[in-house]
Short mmCIF file of C-alpha atoms in Angstrom, two decimals:
data_model
loop_
_atom_site.label_atom_id
_atom_site.label_comp_id
_atom_site.label_asym_id
_atom_site.label_seq_id
_atom_site.Cartn_x
_atom_site.Cartn_y
_atom_site.Cartn_z
CA MET A 1 57.15 -57.14 -57.88
CA ASP A 2 56.64 -56.82 -61.54
CA GLN A 3 52.97 -55.41 -61.00
CA THR A 4 52.47 -51.79 -61.89
CA TRP A 5 51.24 -49.79 -58.89
CA PRO A 6 48.33 -47.60 -60.03
CA TRP A 7 49.64 -44.31 -59.16
CA ALA A 8 47.01 -42.28 -60.84
CA ASP A 9 44.16 -43.97 -58.88
CA SER A 10 43.33 -42.63 -55.44
CA PHE A 11 44.02 -44.70 -52.28
CA SER A 12 40.11 -45.22 -51.79
CA SER A 13 40.03 -46.81 -55.29
CA LEU A 14 42.23 -49.56 -54.29
CA HIS A 15 40.92 -52.75 -52.82
CA ARG A 16 37.53 -51.05 -52.34
CA ASP A 17 36.14 -53.98 -50.68
CA ALA A 18 38.67 -54.00 -47.75
CA TYR A 19 39.52 -50.26 -47.26
CA THR A 20 37.39 -47.42 -46.53
CA GLU A 21 38.50 -43.62 -47.03
CA VAL A 22 39.50 -41.89 -43.65
CA ARG A 23 39.01 -38.31 -43.72
CA THR A 24 39.90 -36.16 -40.62
CA PRO A 25 37.02 -33.65 -39.66
CA ARG A 26 37.88 -30.00 -40.19
CA PRO A 27 37.60 -27.75 -37.20
CA PRO A 28 34.18 -25.67 -37.01
CA ILE A 29 34.67 -22.29 -38.50
CA PHE A 30 34.04 -19.60 -35.91
CA THR A 31 31.38 -17.62 -37.54
CA LEU A 32 30.08 -13.78 -36.79
CA GLY A 33 26.72 -15.29 -35.41
CA CYS A 34 28.51 -17.67 -33.15
CA PHE A 35 30.67 -14.77 -31.58
CA ARG A 36 27.54 -12.53 -30.96
CA ALA A 37 25.79 -15.42 -29.19
CA CYS A 38 28.80 -15.97 -26.87
CA ARG A 39 28.92 -12.31 -26.40
CA ALA A 40 25.23 -11.90 -25.49
CA ARG A 41 25.62 -14.55 -22.98
CA VAL A 42 28.42 -12.86 -21.36
CA TYR A 43 26.84 -9.69 -21.21
CA HIS A 44 23.68 -11.26 -19.80
CA SER A 45 25.88 -13.12 -16.83
CA LEU A 46 27.46 -9.72 -16.02
CA ALA A 47 24.02 -8.08 -16.29
CA LYS A 48 22.66 -10.54 -13.66
CA ARG A 49 25.66 -9.67 -11.38
CA LYS A 50 24.80 -5.98 -11.84
CA VAL A 51 21.32 -6.67 -10.76
CA GLU A 52 22.43 -8.32 -7.46
CA GLN A 53 24.94 -5.44 -7.02
CA GLY A 54 22.10 -3.15 -7.22
CA VAL A 55 19.89 -5.18 -4.50
CA ARG A 56 22.87 -4.80 -2.17
CA LEU A 57 23.60 -1.18 -2.84
CA TYR A 58 19.92 -0.08 -2.34
CA ASN A 59 19.79 -2.16 0.92
CA GLN A 60 22.81 -0.03 1.95
CA HIS A 61 20.81 3.18 0.98
CA LYS A 62 22.83 4.02 -1.81
CA GLN A 63 19.80 4.39 -4.15
CA GLN A 64 21.42 6.38 -7.07
CA GLN A 65 24.37 3.80 -7.58
CA ALA A 66 21.54 0.92 -7.40
CA ILE A 67 19.53 2.56 -10.10
CA LYS A 68 22.43 3.03 -12.30
CA LYS A 69 23.28 -0.75 -11.93
CA TRP A 70 19.73 -1.94 -12.79
CA LYS A 71 19.38 0.61 -15.80
CA SER A 72 22.78 -0.54 -17.10
CA ALA A 73 21.74 -4.44 -16.65
CA LEU A 74 18.47 -3.67 -18.30
CA LYS A 75 19.89 -2.92 -21.57
CA ALA A 76 21.99 -6.09 -21.57
CA ILE A 77 19.48 -8.58 -20.31
CA ARG A 78 17.68 -10.72 -23.11
CA LYS A 79 15.54 -12.98 -21.28
CA ARG A 80 12.30 -11.56 -20.90
CA ASP A 81 11.47 -13.00 -17.37
CA ASP A 82 14.85 -11.39 -16.13
CA LYS A 83 13.98 -8.30 -17.74
CA PHE A 84 10.59 -8.39 -15.85
CA GLU A 85 12.45 -8.88 -12.58
CA VAL A 86 14.65 -5.83 -13.16
CA LEU A 87 11.77 -3.55 -14.28
CA GLY A 88 9.99 -4.53 -10.89
CA TYR A 89 13.01 -3.31 -9.01
CA LEU A 90 13.04 -0.05 -10.69
CA TYR A 91 9.35 0.37 -10.25
CA GLN A 92 9.65 0.05 -6.31
CA ALA A 93 12.50 2.14 -6.30
CA TYR A 94 10.78 5.15 -8.09
CA MET A 95 7.71 4.45 -6.06
CA ASP A 96 9.97 4.93 -2.92
CA TRP A 97 11.24 8.08 -4.44
CA GLY A 98 7.80 9.58 -5.03
CA LYS A 99 8.23 9.42 -8.66
CA TYR A 100 4.86 7.79 -9.53
CA ARG A 101 4.50 8.51 -13.13
CA ASP A 102 7.95 7.06 -13.76
CA ALA A 103 7.05 4.24 -11.87
CA LEU A 104 3.93 3.81 -13.79
CA GLU A 105 5.88 3.61 -17.06
CA PHE A 106 7.92 0.72 -15.35
CA ALA A 107 4.51 -1.00 -14.69
CA HIS A 108 3.34 -0.74 -18.20
CA LYS A 109 6.49 -2.43 -19.55
CA GLN A 110 6.05 -5.05 -17.10
CA LEU A 111 2.46 -5.58 -18.56
CA PHE A 112 3.89 -5.87 -22.10
CA ILE A 113 6.25 -8.25 -21.04
CA SER A 114 3.55 -10.26 -19.27
CA GLU A 115 1.29 -10.26 -22.40
CA GLU A 116 4.16 -11.01 -24.65
CA LEU A 117 4.88 -14.33 -22.41
CA ASP A 118 1.22 -14.95 -21.78
CA ASN A 119 2.36 -15.35 -18.16
CA PRO A 120 -0.83 -15.23 -15.61
CA ASN A 121 1.60 -14.45 -12.68
CA MET A 122 3.46 -11.69 -14.22
CA ARG A 123 0.20 -10.07 -15.54
CA ALA A 124 -1.21 -10.25 -11.89
CA GLU A 125 2.15 -8.42 -10.51
CA SER A 126 1.74 -5.85 -13.44
CA TYR A 127 -1.78 -4.85 -12.72
CA LEU A 128 -1.03 -4.70 -9.13
CA ASN A 129 1.82 -2.13 -9.58
CA LEU A 130 -0.37 -0.48 -11.79
CA ALA A 131 -3.06 -0.14 -9.13
CA ARG A 132 -0.74 0.95 -6.44
CA SER A 133 0.75 3.82 -8.74
CA HIS A 134 -2.70 5.07 -9.61
CA GLN A 135 -3.83 4.98 -6.01
CA ARG A 136 -1.01 7.51 -5.18
CA LEU A 137 -1.73 9.60 -8.23
CA GLY A 138 -5.35 9.89 -7.12
CA GLY A 139 -6.99 7.70 -9.41
CA LEU A 140 -8.83 5.56 -6.92
CA GLU A 141 -11.48 4.07 -9.55
CA ARG A 142 -8.98 3.29 -11.94
CA ALA A 143 -6.83 1.51 -9.11
CA LEU A 144 -9.67 -0.76 -8.10
CA SER A 145 -10.18 -1.72 -11.92
CA TYR A 146 -6.60 -2.67 -12.14
CA ALA A 147 -6.77 -4.67 -8.93
CA ARG A 148 -9.78 -6.38 -10.24
CA HIS A 149 -7.82 -7.48 -13.35
CA SER A 150 -5.04 -8.57 -11.07
CA LEU A 151 -7.16 -10.89 -8.86
CA TYR A 152 -8.37 -12.40 -12.21
CA ASN A 153 -5.07 -13.45 -13.26
CA GLU A 154 -3.93 -14.60 -9.60
CA CYS A 155 -4.89 -17.67 -7.57
CA GLU A 156 -6.97 -16.71 -4.28
CA GLN A 157 -4.44 -17.87 -1.93
CA CYS A 158 -0.97 -16.52 -3.35
CA ILE A 159 1.12 -13.71 -2.06
CA THR A 160 0.32 -11.31 -4.85
CA ALA A 161 -3.49 -11.76 -4.12
CA GLY A 162 -2.79 -10.52 -0.64
CA HIS A 163 -1.29 -7.49 -1.72
CA VAL A 164 -3.93 -6.91 -4.06
CA HIS A 165 -6.38 -7.17 -1.25
CA LEU A 166 -4.40 -4.98 0.66
CA THR A 167 -4.28 -2.15 -1.77
CA VAL A 168 -8.04 -2.34 -2.37
CA GLY A 169 -8.56 -2.06 1.43
CA SER A 170 -6.50 1.02 1.19
CA VAL A 171 -8.45 2.50 -1.63
CA TYR A 172 -11.71 1.88 0.00
CA ILE A 173 -10.38 3.75 3.21
CA GLU A 174 -9.93 6.83 0.94
CA LEU A 175 -13.46 6.27 -0.64
CA ALA A 176 -14.98 5.89 3.03
CA GLY A 177 -16.07 2.48 2.13
CA PHE A 178 -14.87 1.25 5.42
CA ASN A 179 -16.98 -2.15 5.53
CA LYS A 180 -15.46 -3.15 1.91
CA ALA A 181 -11.93 -2.08 3.52
CA LEU A 182 -12.46 -4.24 6.43
CA ASP A 183 -13.31 -7.10 4.09
CA SER A 184 -10.22 -6.67 2.04
CA PHE A 185 -8.12 -6.75 5.13
CA GLN A 186 -9.81 -9.93 6.15
CA HIS A 187 -8.77 -11.57 3.00
CA ALA A 188 -5.14 -10.17 3.01
CA HIS A 189 -4.70 -11.24 6.54
CA ARG A 190 -6.08 -14.80 5.92
CA ILE A 191 -3.41 -15.00 2.92
CA ALA A 192 -0.75 -13.83 5.13
CA GLN A 193 -1.40 -16.62 7.61
CA ASN A 194 -1.86 -19.25 5.16
CA VAL A 195 1.65 -18.44 3.28
CA HIS A 196 3.41 -17.42 6.71
CA ASP A 197 4.21 -13.91 5.24
CA ARG A 198 4.49 -11.67 8.21
CA ALA A 199 5.57 -8.84 6.24
CA LEU A 200 2.11 -8.72 4.67
CA GLU A 201 0.30 -9.12 8.03
CA LEU A 202 2.26 -6.22 9.22
CA GLN A 203 0.96 -4.28 6.41
CA VAL A 204 -2.61 -5.39 7.25
CA TYR A 205 -2.17 -4.08 10.89
CA LEU A 206 -1.30 -0.78 9.39
CA GLY A 207 -4.42 -0.61 7.34
CA LEU A 208 -6.40 -1.74 10.19
CA SER A 209 -4.93 1.01 12.19
CA GLU A 210 -5.41 3.72 9.57
CA LEU A 211 -9.13 2.52 9.33
CA PHE A 212 -9.91 2.93 12.83
CA SER A 213 -8.17 6.22 12.95
CA ARG A 214 -10.52 7.53 10.26
CA LEU A 215 -13.40 6.24 12.22
CA GLN A 216 -12.24 8.21 15.20
CA ASP A 217 -11.41 5.06 17.33
CA ALA A 218 -8.04 6.25 18.72
CA ASP A 219 -7.50 3.39 21.02
CA LYS A 220 -8.02 0.47 18.61
CA SER A 221 -6.02 2.32 15.98
CA ALA A 222 -2.86 2.49 18.73
CA THR A 223 -3.48 -0.92 19.33
CA TYR A 224 -2.90 -2.11 15.79
CA ALA A 225 -0.09 0.41 15.23
CA ALA A 226 1.74 -1.07 18.22
CA LYS A 227 1.26 -4.48 16.92
CA ALA A 228 2.68 -3.58 13.52
CA TYR A 229 5.71 -1.48 15.19
CA ASP A 230 6.69 -4.41 17.33
CA MET A 231 6.43 -6.89 14.24
CA SER A 232 8.65 -4.27 12.07
CA ARG A 233 11.22 -4.38 14.83
CA SER A 234 11.39 -8.02 15.58
CA LEU A 235 11.29 -9.45 11.94
CA GLN A 236 14.40 -9.36 9.73
CA LEU A 237 12.40 -8.49 6.50
CA GLY A 238 13.58 -8.96 3.07
CA ASP A 239 12.08 -5.76 1.98
CA MET A 240 14.39 -3.11 0.63
CA ASN A 241 15.39 -0.23 2.96
CA SER A 242 12.82 -1.63 5.47
CA ARG A 243 10.13 0.53 4.37
CA ASP A 244 7.44 -1.33 6.44
CA HIS A 245 9.42 -0.14 9.63
CA ARG A 246 9.11 3.48 8.49
CA ALA A 247 5.44 3.03 7.82
CA ALA A 248 5.01 1.72 11.27
CA LEU A 249 6.89 4.57 12.98
CA LEU A 250 4.41 7.10 11.08
CA GLN A 251 1.42 5.07 12.15
CA MET A 252 2.51 4.93 15.83
CA ALA A 253 3.14 8.84 15.59
CA SER A 254 -0.31 9.38 14.12
CA ALA A 255 -2.29 7.00 16.54
CA LEU A 256 -0.51 8.53 19.64
CA ARG A 257 -1.29 12.05 18.45
CA LYS A 258 -4.75 11.31 18.78
CA GLN A 259 -4.57 9.83 22.05
CA GLY A 260 -2.81 13.18 23.16
CA GLU A 261 0.67 11.58 23.82
CA LEU A 262 2.20 14.26 21.64
CA GLY A 263 5.78 13.98 22.99
CA ASP A 264 5.96 10.30 22.07
CA ALA A 265 4.40 10.93 18.81
CA GLN A 266 6.72 13.61 17.86
CA ASP A 267 9.75 11.27 18.75
CA TYR A 268 8.26 8.39 16.34
CA CYS A 269 7.70 11.12 13.64
CA SER A 270 11.22 12.43 13.96
CA GLU A 271 12.70 8.99 13.62
CA ALA A 272 10.41 8.36 10.50
CA THR A 273 11.92 11.51 9.10
CA ARG A 274 15.25 10.84 9.62
CA LEU A 275 15.20 7.22 8.06
CA ALA A 276 13.06 8.56 5.02
CA LEU A 277 15.97 11.21 4.39
CA MET A 278 18.55 8.52 4.86
CA SER A 279 16.65 6.12 2.41
CA GLY A 280 15.50 8.73 -0.14
CA ASP A 281 11.85 7.85 0.53
CA GLN A 282 10.05 11.06 -0.39
CA ALA A 283 6.53 9.73 0.06
CA THR A 284 7.27 8.77 3.89
CA TYR A 285 9.22 12.07 4.06
CA ALA A 286 6.10 14.10 2.73
CA ARG A 287 3.72 12.29 5.18
CA SER A 288 6.10 12.66 8.32
CA ILE A 289 6.15 16.36 7.74
CA ARG A 290 2.35 16.28 7.40
CA ILE A 291 1.90 14.30 10.63
CA MET A 292 4.49 16.69 12.46
CA GLY A 293 2.07 19.42 11.35
CA ASP A 294 -0.73 17.73 13.07
CA ILE A 295 1.33 17.40 16.26
CA TYR A 296 2.11 21.10 16.20
CA ARG A 297 -1.55 21.98 15.62
CA LYS A 298 -2.41 19.49 18.49
CA LYS A 299 0.07 21.64 20.71
CA LEU A 300 -2.02 24.97 19.42
CA ASP A 301 1.28 26.08 17.68
CA ILE A 302 -0.74 27.14 14.55
CA ASN A 303 1.97 29.04 12.83
CA LYS A 304 4.54 26.13 12.99
CA ALA A 305 1.95 23.75 12.02
CA PHE A 306 0.95 25.52 8.84
CA ARG A 307 4.71 25.87 7.80
CA GLN A 308 5.02 22.19 8.13
CA TYR A 309 1.80 21.71 5.94
CA GLU A 310 3.03 23.94 3.33
CA THR A 311 6.28 21.85 3.17
CA ALA A 312 4.06 18.68 2.77
CA MET A 313 2.08 20.28 0.18
CA GLY A 314 5.07 21.14 -1.92
CA SER A 315 6.75 17.87 -1.63
CA ALA A 316 3.37 16.08 -2.53
CA ALA A 317 2.83 18.38 -5.64
CA SER A 318 6.09 17.58 -6.93
CA MET A 319 5.57 13.95 -6.51
CA GLY A 320 2.12 13.97 -7.86
CA ASP A 321 0.85 12.11 -4.65
CA ARG A 322 -2.82 13.58 -4.61
CA VAL A 323 -3.62 11.76 -1.36
CA ILE A 324 -0.86 13.33 0.91
CA GLN A 325 -1.40 16.64 -0.92
CA MET A 326 -5.18 16.50 0.03
CA GLU A 327 -4.28 15.46 3.48
CA SER A 328 -1.86 18.27 3.84
CA MET A 329 -4.35 20.73 2.28
CA ASP A 330 -6.85 19.76 5.05
CA GLY A 331 -4.47 20.27 7.87
CA ALA A 332 -3.61 23.61 6.70
CA ALA A 333 -7.37 24.54 6.45
CA ARG A 334 -7.99 23.43 9.84
CA CYS A 335 -5.17 25.78 10.83
CA LEU A 336 -6.95 28.69 8.98
CA GLU A 337 -9.97 27.76 10.67
CA ALA A 338 -8.46 27.92 13.86
CA LEU A 339 -7.14 31.48 13.12
CA ARG A 340 -10.26 32.49 11.74
CA LEU A 341 -12.09 31.43 15.25
CA GLN A 342 -9.44 33.50 17.06
CA HIS A 343 -10.34 36.57 14.98
CA LYS A 344 -6.67 36.56 13.83
CA ILE A 345 -7.60 36.52 9.98
CA CYS A 346 -10.48 37.33 8.14
CA ASN A 347 -13.02 34.96 6.60
CA CYS A 348 -11.78 35.28 2.87
CA ARG A 349 -8.57 33.18 2.86
CA PRO A 350 -10.11 30.33 4.61
CA LEU A 351 -12.94 30.36 2.29
CA GLU A 352 -10.71 30.41 -0.96
CA PHE A 353 -8.55 27.58 0.75
CA ASN A 354 -11.63 25.43 1.54
CA THR A 355 -13.19 26.00 -1.97
CA ARG A 356 -9.68 24.65 -3.42
CA LEU A 357 -9.60 21.69 -1.04
CA LEU A 358 -13.21 20.89 -1.95
CA GLU A 359 -12.11 20.69 -5.72
CA VAL A 360 -9.27 18.18 -4.78
CA ALA A 361 -11.11 16.21 -2.52
CA SER A 362 -14.02 15.65 -4.93
CA SER A 363 -11.72 14.99 -7.79
CA VAL A 364 -10.27 12.20 -5.62
CA GLY A 365 -13.46 10.83 -4.35
CA ALA A 366 -12.88 11.19 -0.26
CA LYS A 367 -16.39 11.58 0.55
CA LEU A 368 -15.73 11.63 4.31
CA LEU A 369 -13.35 14.65 3.88
CA VAL A 370 -16.13 16.17 1.51
CA ARG A 371 -18.57 16.17 4.24
CA ALA A 372 -16.10 17.75 6.62
CA ILE A 373 -15.15 20.64 4.11
CA ARG A 374 -18.84 21.23 3.52
CA MET A 375 -19.49 21.69 7.07
CA ARG A 376 -16.44 24.14 7.32
CA LEU A 377 -17.67 26.05 4.31
CA SER A 378 -21.32 26.23 6.11
CA GLU A 379 -19.81 27.94 9.34
CA ILE A 380 -17.72 30.39 7.18
CA TYR A 381 -20.77 31.50 5.09
CA HIS A 382 -22.70 31.85 8.47
CA ALA A 383 -20.00 34.01 9.68
CA LEU A 384 -20.42 35.99 6.32
CA GLY A 385 -24.14 36.22 7.07
CA ASP A 386 -25.00 34.24 3.66
CA ASP A 387 -27.65 31.97 4.68
CA ASP A 388 -28.52 30.57 1.31
CA GLN A 389 -24.76 29.41 0.67
CA LYS A 390 -24.86 27.92 4.60
CA GLN A 391 -27.93 25.89 3.90
CA HIS A 392 -26.66 24.79 0.68
CA HIS A 393 -23.58 23.34 1.92
CA GLU A 394 -25.35 21.85 4.99
CA ARG A 395 -27.83 19.81 2.77
CA ILE A 396 -24.93 18.44 0.69
CA ALA A 397 -22.92 17.55 3.70
CA LEU A 398 -26.10 15.80 4.89
CA ARG A 399 -26.71 14.09 1.67
CA VAL A 400 -22.97 12.76 1.61
CA GLN A 401 -23.25 11.44 5.14
CA LYS A 402 -26.28 9.35 3.93
CA GLU A 403 -24.16 8.11 1.11
CA LEU A 404 -21.39 6.90 3.44
CA ASP A 405 -23.94 4.54 5.31
CA LEU A 406 -21.81 4.93 8.73
CA THR A 407 -24.93 3.90 10.74
CA CYS A 408 -24.84 1.64 13.81
CA GLY A 409 -27.01 -1.41 13.51
CA GLY A 410 -27.62 -1.40 17.04
CA CYS A 411 -28.71 2.10 17.96
CA ASP A 412 -29.18 3.50 14.15
CA SER A 413 -26.94 6.64 15.07
CA PRO A 414 -24.05 7.42 12.98
CA TYR A 415 -20.28 6.46 14.07
CA GLY A 416 -17.13 7.51 12.78
CA LEU A 417 -17.82 11.34 13.04
CA GLU A 418 -16.85 11.80 16.42
CA SER A 419 -14.44 9.97 18.98
CA ASP A 420 -15.97 6.82 20.15
CA SER A 421 -15.19 3.19 20.60
CA LEU A 422 -16.22 0.70 18.13
CA GLU A 423 -16.46 -3.21 17.49
CA ALA A 424 -15.96 -4.82 13.94
CA LEU A 425 -17.80 -8.21 13.46
CA PRO A 426 -16.53 -10.86 11.55
CA CYS A 427 -19.16 -10.05 8.78
CA THR A 428 -17.27 -6.81 8.50
CA HIS A 429 -20.21 -4.85 9.98
CA ILE A 430 -19.21 -2.11 12.39
CA LEU A 431 -21.14 -1.36 15.60
CA HIS A 432 -20.62 1.04 18.69
CA ALA A 433 -18.92 -0.71 21.24
CA ARG A 434 -21.76 -0.14 23.74
CA CYS A 435 -24.45 -1.43 21.21
CA ALA A 436 -22.40 -4.39 20.49
CA TYR A 437 -21.94 -5.43 24.17
CA GLU A 438 -25.73 -4.65 24.99
CA LEU A 439 -26.71 -6.59 21.99
CA PHE A 440 -24.70 -9.89 22.77
CA ARG A 441 -25.25 -9.50 26.36
CA LYS A 442 -29.28 -10.03 25.89
CA ASN A 443 -28.87 -13.21 24.10
CA LYS A 444 -28.37 -16.33 26.00
CA ARG A 445 -25.33 -18.35 25.72
CA ASN A 446 -27.19 -21.20 23.95
CA LYS A 447 -28.55 -19.00 21.30
CA LYS A 448 -27.12 -18.30 18.01
CA ARG A 449 -25.76 -14.73 17.96
CA THR A 450 -26.34 -12.70 14.89
CA CYS A 451 -25.30 -9.46 13.30
CA PRO A 452 -28.01 -6.93 13.32
CA GLU A 453 -27.17 -5.76 9.74
CA CYS A 454 -27.00 -8.90 7.83
CA ASP A 455 -28.19 -11.95 10.26
CA LYS A 456 -25.10 -13.69 9.93
CA SER A 457 -23.65 -15.79 12.89
CA SER A 458 -21.44 -13.66 14.94
CA SER A 459 -20.79 -16.17 17.52
CA ARG A 460 -16.90 -15.64 17.14
CA LEU A 461 -17.52 -12.13 18.89
CA TYR A 462 -17.35 -14.16 22.15
CA LEU A 463 -14.44 -16.91 22.50
CA ASN A 464 -13.41 -18.53 25.69
CA CYS A 465 -10.18 -17.40 27.06
CA ASN A 466 -8.44 -20.68 26.49
CA ASP A 467 -9.03 -20.37 22.56
CA TYR A 468 -8.75 -16.58 22.41
CA ASN A 469 -4.98 -16.09 21.47
CA SER A 470 -5.15 -18.90 18.77
CA TYR A 471 -8.02 -16.77 17.08
CA SER A 472 -7.51 -12.93 17.58
CA PRO A 473 -4.20 -11.62 16.37
CA VAL A 474 -4.50 -8.40 18.31
CA PRO A 475 -6.33 -8.71 21.78
CA LEU A 476 -8.15 -5.22 21.96
CA SER A 477 -10.48 -5.17 24.73
CA VAL A 478 -11.65 -7.31 27.65
CA CYS A 479 -15.17 -7.69 28.84
CA SER A 480 -15.52 -5.69 31.99
CA SER A 481 -19.31 -5.50 32.36
CA ASP A 482 -19.38 -8.56 34.71
CA SER A 483 -16.95 -9.89 36.90
CA HIS A 484 -17.78 -13.59 36.40
CA CYS A 485 -17.55 -13.34 32.37
CA THR A 486 -15.10 -15.50 31.24
CA THR A 487 -14.79 -14.54 27.64
CA HIS A 488 -12.94 -12.01 25.67
CA HIS A 489 -14.54 -9.44 23.08
CA VAL A 490 -12.91 -10.01 19.80
CA THR A 491 -13.18 -6.50 18.24
CA SER A 492 -10.90 -7.51 15.51
CA SER A 493 -12.63 -8.35 12.01
CA VAL A 494 -9.51 -10.76 11.42
#
């Protein structure tokens, strides 16, 4: 009691050995940087929700609202991989709209992000989108270059690689490299089966239908188109707006038109046009109008067909789609040629129109069409009495035909220039059906059957009936030459 308490000293200075100073921690100071980080996380979460809303809106055919959602989300998203995904949605939407140059910009932004993250899968998808854009814009060689870059960055059995092979096959169809196109479709079909992607398989059938359509084999083209159409109806595809179904409708219309079933072809084409207008798919709309022109031309209603081609040309020109523009101009040129042969118009207009079409086809690289235009110009100059120009175009057409290398290995005669039945071997070489049947009929069953072009084994051309369904995705023809024959002819290269 008489001890003086050291009030001047701190509590921690008393009995230092037995006591320690206890301090209550202060609450963290809420700084401006923390506020910004929290706000960014909230905005990112809201942006992700907008992306999902945009996908739902697009599937409901509300394209304008969906794109507004995606563009608004793109400004708020900070993660590079999420931004890459949104750019992919915008790319596909603008491709469906036919705005290929705008889609090309989104693909370049995707490529920049993939290079920034050094992600091979993203880089492969970016190059694929660039290839698809340039294909529609008519830059076929550049599209092939981007496709090669995509395959370099992608594993051989991935879904992106399947779409790359599909794009390469479509490009080679335009370039008249049909064997290379067949080989690309083989790779795409193999990948589709390995990864169980039936949507990719459907697109392979569409490509094969178009290939045989260009080679003037209407029956096989219709068979593949029917297979794709059945798949588009049975599958619940995750593809936005079911663009594959619209493509299958158009391919059915084109194949049936070549078979002469014009009523059914017009029904399929009208349905595709209706769905294209509903979904805002300008590319499908332009192509459907062009195919409708083909149907009217087949019906010999030349005036109505020409109006359809003019509409398709205008729509394709506004989109920058050189391929559809070229096909529409070819249809219009055929109409003018029909009118010229009927002596309803003079030779001047068809001459001028075909000359312009020749420039477009030459710039794109469509050799098969260039040959047809040269032969058409030769006939026009013959009617005008200009033998020099006539022989000039005939010589160039013959030279282009030799460059195409459309020669059957069985009879050494060209194929694909007139309506005929063809057979595709697993080695991607194409023969006349009669030559293939005769060639393999001569060989005994115990001998190795080889392709006359490359000497590779083509024993898979004949399969036992029990194994047929397990190999060939589309049964195209049955051997009817021998009533005792128990094998099917597998005419599909896949």
